[in-house]
Short mmCIF file of C-alpha atoms and ligand atoms in Angstrom, two decimals:
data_model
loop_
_atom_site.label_atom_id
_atom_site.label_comp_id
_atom_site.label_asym_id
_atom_site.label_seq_id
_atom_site.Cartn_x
_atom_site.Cartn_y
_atom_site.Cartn_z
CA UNK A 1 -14.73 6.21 -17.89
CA UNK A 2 -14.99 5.85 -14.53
CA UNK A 3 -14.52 2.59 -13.13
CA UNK A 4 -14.90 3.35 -9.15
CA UNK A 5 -18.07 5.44 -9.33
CA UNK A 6 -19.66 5.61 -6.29
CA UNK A 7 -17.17 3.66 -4.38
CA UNK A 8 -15.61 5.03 -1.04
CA UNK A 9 -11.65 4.10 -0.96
CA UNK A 10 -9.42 3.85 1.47
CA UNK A 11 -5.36 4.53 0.86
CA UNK A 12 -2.94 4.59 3.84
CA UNK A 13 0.84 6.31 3.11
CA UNK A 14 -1.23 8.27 0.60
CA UNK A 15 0.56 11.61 1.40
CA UNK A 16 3.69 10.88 -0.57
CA UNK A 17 4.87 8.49 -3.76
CA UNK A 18 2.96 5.15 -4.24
CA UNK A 19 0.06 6.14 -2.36
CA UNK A 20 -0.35 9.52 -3.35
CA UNK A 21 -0.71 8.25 -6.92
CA UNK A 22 -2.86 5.25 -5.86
CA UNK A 23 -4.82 8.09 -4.23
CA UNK A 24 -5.24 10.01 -7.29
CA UNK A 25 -6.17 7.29 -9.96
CA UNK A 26 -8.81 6.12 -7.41
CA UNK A 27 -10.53 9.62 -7.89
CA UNK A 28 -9.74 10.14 -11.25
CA UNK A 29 -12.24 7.06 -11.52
CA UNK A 30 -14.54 8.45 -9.55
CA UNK A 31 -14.03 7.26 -6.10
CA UNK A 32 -14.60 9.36 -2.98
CA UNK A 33 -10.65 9.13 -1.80
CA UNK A 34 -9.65 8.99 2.03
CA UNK A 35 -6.30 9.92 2.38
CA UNK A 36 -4.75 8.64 5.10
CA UNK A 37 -0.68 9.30 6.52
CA UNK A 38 0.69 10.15 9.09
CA UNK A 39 2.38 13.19 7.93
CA UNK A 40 -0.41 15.84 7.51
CA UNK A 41 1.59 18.47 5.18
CA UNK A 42 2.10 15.40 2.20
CA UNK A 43 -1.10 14.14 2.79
CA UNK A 44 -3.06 17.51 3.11
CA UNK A 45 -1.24 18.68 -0.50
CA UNK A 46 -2.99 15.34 -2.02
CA UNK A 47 -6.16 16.08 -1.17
CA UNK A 48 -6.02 19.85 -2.80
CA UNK A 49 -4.18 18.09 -5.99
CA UNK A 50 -7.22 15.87 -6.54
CA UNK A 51 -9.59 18.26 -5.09
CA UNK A 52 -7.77 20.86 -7.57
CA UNK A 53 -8.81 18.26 -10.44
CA UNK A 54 -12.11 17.52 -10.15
CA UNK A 55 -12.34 15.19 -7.36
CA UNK A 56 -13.68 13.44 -4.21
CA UNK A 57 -10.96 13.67 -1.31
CA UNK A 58 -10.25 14.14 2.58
CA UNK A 59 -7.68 13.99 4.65
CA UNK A 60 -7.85 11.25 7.63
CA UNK A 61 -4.77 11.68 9.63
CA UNK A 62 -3.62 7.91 10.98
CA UNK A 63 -0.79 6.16 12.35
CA UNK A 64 -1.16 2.65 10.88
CA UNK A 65 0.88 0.63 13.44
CA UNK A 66 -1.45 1.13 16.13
CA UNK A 67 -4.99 -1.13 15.78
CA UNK A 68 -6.69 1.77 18.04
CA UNK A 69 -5.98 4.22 14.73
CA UNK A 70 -7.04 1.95 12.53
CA UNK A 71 -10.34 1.18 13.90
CA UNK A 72 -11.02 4.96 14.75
CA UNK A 73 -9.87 5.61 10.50
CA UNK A 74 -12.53 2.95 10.00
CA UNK A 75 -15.23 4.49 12.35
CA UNK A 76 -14.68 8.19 10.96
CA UNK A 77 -15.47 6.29 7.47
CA UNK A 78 -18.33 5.48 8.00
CA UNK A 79 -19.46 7.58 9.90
CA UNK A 80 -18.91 10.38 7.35
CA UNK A 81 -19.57 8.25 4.52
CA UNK A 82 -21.37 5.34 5.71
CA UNK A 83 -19.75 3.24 3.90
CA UNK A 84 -16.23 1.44 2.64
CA UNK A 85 -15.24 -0.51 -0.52
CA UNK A 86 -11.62 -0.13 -1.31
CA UNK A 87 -8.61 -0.18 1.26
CA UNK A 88 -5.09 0.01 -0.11
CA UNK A 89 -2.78 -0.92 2.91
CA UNK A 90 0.20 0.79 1.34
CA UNK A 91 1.82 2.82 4.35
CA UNK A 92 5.54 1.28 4.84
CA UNK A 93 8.93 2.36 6.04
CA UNK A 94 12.43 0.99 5.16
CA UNK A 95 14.27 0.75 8.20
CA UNK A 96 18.03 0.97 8.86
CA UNK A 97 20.77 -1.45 6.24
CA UNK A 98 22.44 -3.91 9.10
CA UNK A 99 22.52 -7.43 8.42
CA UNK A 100 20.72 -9.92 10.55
CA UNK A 101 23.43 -10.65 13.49
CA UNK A 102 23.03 -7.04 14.05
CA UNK A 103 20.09 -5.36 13.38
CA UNK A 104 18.67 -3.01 15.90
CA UNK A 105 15.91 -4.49 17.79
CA UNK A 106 13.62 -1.76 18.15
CA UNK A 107 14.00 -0.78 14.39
CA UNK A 108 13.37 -4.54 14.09
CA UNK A 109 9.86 -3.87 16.20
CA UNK A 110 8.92 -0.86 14.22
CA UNK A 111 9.11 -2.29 10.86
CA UNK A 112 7.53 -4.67 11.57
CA UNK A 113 4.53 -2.86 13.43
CA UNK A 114 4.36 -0.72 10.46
CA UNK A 115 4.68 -3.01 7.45
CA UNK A 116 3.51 -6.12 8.79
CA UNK A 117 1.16 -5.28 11.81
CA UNK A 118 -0.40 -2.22 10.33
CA UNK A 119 -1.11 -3.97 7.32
CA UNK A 120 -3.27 -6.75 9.82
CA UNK A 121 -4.63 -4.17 11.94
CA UNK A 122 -5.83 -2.55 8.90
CA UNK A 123 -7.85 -5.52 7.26
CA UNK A 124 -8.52 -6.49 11.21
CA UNK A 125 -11.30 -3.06 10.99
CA UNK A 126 -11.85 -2.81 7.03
CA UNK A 127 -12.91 -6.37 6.23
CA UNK A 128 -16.05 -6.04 8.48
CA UNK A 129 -16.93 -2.23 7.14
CA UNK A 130 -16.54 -3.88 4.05
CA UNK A 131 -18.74 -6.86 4.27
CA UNK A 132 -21.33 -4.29 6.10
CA UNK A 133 -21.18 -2.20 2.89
CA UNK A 134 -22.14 -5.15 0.59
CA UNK A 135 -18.44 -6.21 -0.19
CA UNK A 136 -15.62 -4.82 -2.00
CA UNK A 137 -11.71 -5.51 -2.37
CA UNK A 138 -8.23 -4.78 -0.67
CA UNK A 139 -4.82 -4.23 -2.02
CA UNK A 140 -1.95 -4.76 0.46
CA UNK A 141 1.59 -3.28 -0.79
CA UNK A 142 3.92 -5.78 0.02
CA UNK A 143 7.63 -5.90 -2.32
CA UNK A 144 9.72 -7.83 -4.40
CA UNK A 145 11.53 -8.08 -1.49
CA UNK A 146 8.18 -10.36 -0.38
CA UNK A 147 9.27 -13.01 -2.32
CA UNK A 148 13.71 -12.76 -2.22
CA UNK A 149 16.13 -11.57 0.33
CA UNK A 150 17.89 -8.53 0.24
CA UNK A 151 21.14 -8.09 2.09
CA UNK A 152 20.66 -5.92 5.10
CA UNK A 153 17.04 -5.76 5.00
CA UNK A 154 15.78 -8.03 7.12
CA UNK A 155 13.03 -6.41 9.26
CA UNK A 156 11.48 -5.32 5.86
CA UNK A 157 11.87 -8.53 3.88
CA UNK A 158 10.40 -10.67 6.53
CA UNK A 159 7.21 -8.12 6.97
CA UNK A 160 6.79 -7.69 3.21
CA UNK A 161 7.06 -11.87 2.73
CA UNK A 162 4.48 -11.83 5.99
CA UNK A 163 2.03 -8.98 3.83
CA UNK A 164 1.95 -11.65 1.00
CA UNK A 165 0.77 -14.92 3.89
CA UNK A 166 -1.34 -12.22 5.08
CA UNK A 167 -3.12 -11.74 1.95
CA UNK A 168 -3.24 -15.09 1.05
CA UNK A 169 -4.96 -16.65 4.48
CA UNK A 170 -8.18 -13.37 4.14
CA UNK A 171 -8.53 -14.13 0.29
CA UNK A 172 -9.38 -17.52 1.37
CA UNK A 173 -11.62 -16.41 4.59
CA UNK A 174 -13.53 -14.08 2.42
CA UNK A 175 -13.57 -15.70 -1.40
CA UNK A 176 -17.36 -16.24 -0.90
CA UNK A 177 -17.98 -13.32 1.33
CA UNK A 178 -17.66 -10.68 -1.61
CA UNK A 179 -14.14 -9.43 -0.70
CA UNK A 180 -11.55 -9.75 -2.93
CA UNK A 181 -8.31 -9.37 -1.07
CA UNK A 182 -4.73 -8.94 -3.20
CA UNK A 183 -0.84 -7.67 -3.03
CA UNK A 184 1.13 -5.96 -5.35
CA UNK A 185 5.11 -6.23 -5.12
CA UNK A 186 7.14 -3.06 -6.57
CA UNK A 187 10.60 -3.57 -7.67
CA UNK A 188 12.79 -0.22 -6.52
CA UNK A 189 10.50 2.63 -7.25
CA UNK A 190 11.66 6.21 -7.57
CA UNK A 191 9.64 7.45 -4.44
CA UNK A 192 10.91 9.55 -0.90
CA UNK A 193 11.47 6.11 0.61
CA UNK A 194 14.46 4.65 -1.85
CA UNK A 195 16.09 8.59 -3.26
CA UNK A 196 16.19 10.05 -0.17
CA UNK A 197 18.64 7.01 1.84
CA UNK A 198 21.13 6.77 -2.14
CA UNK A 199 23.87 8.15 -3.49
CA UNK A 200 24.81 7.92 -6.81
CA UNK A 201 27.06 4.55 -7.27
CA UNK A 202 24.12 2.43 -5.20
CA UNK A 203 21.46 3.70 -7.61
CA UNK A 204 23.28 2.49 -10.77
CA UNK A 205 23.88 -0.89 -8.71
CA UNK A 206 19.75 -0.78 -7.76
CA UNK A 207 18.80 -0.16 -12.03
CA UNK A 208 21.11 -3.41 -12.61
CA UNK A 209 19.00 -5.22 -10.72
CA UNK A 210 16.08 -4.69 -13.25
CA UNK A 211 16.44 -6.29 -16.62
CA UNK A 212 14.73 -2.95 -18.12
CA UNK A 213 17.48 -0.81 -17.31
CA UNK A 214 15.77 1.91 -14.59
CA UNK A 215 13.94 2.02 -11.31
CA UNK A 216 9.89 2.51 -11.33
CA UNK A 217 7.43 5.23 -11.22
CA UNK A 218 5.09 5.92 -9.08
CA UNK A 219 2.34 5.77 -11.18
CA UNK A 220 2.84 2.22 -12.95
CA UNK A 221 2.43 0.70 -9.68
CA UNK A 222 -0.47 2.60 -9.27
CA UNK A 223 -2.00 1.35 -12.53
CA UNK A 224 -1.85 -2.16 -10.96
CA UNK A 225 -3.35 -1.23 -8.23
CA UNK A 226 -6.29 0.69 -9.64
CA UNK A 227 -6.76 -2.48 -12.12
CA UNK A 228 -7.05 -5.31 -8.87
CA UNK A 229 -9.02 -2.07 -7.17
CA UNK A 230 -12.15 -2.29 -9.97
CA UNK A 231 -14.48 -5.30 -11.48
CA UNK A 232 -11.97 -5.45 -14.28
CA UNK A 233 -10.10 -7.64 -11.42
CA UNK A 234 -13.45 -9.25 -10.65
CA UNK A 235 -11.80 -13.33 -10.41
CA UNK A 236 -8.57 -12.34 -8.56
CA UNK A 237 -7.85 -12.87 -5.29
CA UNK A 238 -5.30 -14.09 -3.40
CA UNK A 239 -3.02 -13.03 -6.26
CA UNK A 240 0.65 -11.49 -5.51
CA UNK A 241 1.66 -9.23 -8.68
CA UNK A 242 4.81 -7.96 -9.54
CA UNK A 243 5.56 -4.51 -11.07
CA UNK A 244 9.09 -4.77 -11.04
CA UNK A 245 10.56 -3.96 -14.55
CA UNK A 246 11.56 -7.59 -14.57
CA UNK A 247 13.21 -7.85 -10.93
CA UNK A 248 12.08 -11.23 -9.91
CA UNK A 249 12.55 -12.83 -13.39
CA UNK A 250 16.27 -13.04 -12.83
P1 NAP B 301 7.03 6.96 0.79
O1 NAP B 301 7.19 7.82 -0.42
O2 NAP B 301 7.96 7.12 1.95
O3 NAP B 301 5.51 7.12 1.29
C1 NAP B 301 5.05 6.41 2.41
C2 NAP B 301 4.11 7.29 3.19
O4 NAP B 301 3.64 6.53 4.32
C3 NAP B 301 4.80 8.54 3.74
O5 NAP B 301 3.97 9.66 3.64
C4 NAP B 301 5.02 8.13 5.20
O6 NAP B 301 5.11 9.24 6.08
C5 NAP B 301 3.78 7.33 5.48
N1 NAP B 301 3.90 6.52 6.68
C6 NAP B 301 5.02 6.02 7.26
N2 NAP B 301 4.71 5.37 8.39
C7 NAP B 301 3.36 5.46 8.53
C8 NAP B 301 2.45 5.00 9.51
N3 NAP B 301 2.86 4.32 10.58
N4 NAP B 301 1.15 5.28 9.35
C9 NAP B 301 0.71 5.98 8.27
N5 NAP B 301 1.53 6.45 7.33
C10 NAP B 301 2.84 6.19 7.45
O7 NAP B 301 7.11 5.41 0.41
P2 NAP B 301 6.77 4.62 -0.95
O8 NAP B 301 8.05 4.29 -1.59
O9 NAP B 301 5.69 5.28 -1.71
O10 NAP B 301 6.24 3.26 -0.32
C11 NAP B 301 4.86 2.95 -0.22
C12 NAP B 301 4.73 1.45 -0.01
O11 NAP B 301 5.31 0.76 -1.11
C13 NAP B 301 5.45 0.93 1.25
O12 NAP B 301 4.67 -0.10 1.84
C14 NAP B 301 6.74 0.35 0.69
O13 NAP B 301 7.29 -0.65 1.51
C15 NAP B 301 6.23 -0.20 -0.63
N6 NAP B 301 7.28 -0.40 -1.63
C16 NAP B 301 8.02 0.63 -2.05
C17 NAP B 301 9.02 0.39 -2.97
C18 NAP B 301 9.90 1.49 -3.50
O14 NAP B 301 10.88 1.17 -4.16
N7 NAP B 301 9.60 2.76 -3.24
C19 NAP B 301 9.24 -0.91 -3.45
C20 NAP B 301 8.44 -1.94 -2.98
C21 NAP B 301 7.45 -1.68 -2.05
P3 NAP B 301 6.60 9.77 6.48
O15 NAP B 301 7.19 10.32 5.23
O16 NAP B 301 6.33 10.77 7.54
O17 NAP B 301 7.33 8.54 6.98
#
């Protein structure tokens, strides 16, 4: 089956965990994948994975926190493949752990340009690409921590909870423009961005925090996202979804 055929998608952070496997579901259904990072070497080895099976990808190098690189991702799009369906705005960071009273402010600033502001100045260039291409759908990769606090994370919970108003105020612009816009929220996933800052006792104090006993992969995120991606999804919008092995249900 192949449930993107002929559709040209868009993933941003796709060099490395969530997107990467976004990335490669959206070919593995037959989309023409642009995979976009700003680290070259994870986002280069994507492209030869899915190239490696069977299909459709390039590598767009792109900074998402700047709206210049996001309209020039958009303009290269169409311009090689004149035209764009799918966007998943998944590039984040974590920032530093300080609570509020202290957090740095330019971590403070970079979070949010990244999670928050990169996440607007993406829609800001792919909504009208999208509407010029007949319509289509976006997926914005906002957190559990979108909906909760989490101590010392306060730059990230505030731009994930701003990704979800985000996605909520377009899906009502565009509901009968033909653009069905959506966020997914991922409890702690095993990816780069939550091994590489633990050490053993604060990942057995993460999995406690999930009624099913472990942290996430990758790749059930990225089932969620492929399903809101495709006409399967084709009366949702404006819909927040958790994949969180329970998280939120606490
Ligand atoms: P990851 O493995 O670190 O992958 C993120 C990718 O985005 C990396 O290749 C990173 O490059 C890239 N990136 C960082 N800043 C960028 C920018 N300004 N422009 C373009 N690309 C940029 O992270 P992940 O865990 O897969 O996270 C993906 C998304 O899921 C994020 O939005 C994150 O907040 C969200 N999320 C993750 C979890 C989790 O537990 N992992 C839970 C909830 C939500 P560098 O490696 O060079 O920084």
């Amino acid at each position: 089956m192949s449930i993107l055929k002929d559709k040209v998608a868009l993933v941003t952070g796709a060099g490395s965990g969530i997107g990467r496997e976004v990335a490669i579901k959206y070919a593995a259904e037959g989309a023409q994948v642009i995979v976009s990072d700003i680290a070259e070497k994870g986002g280069n080895s994507v492209v030869e994975e899915i190239l490696a099976a069977g299909g459709k990808a390039v590598f767009i190098k792109a900074d998402t926190s700047k709206a210049e690189t996001n309209e020039a991702l958009v303009n290269e799009i169409i311009e090689r493949f004149g035209a764009l369906h799918i966007a998943c705005n998944n590039a984040g960071i974590g920032g530093p752990s300080a609570p509020a009273g202290e957090y740095p402010v330019e971590a403070w600033d970079k979070v949010i340009a990244v999670n928050l502001s990169g996440v607007f100045y993406g829609m800001r260039y792919q909504i009208p690409a999208i509407l010029k291409s007949g319509g289509g759908n976006i997926v914005n990769m906002a957190s559990i921590l979108g909906k909760v606090g989490f101590a010392g994370s306060s730059a990230y919970v505030a731009a994930k909870h701003g990704v979800i108003g985000l996605t909520e105020a377009a899906a009502v612009e565009y509901g009968t423009k033909g653009i069905r816009i959506n966020a997914v929220g991922p409890g702690f996933i095993k990816t780069p961005l939550v091994e590489s800052s633990m050490d053993e006792e604060s990942r057995k104090a993460l999995v406690a925090l999930h009624p099913m006993g472990r942290l996430g992969e990758s790749a059930e995120v990225a089932e969620l996202v492929l399903w809101l991606s495709s006409e399967k999804a084709s009366f949702v919008t404006g819909a927040y979804y958790n994949v969180d092995g329970g998280y939120l249900a606490r």
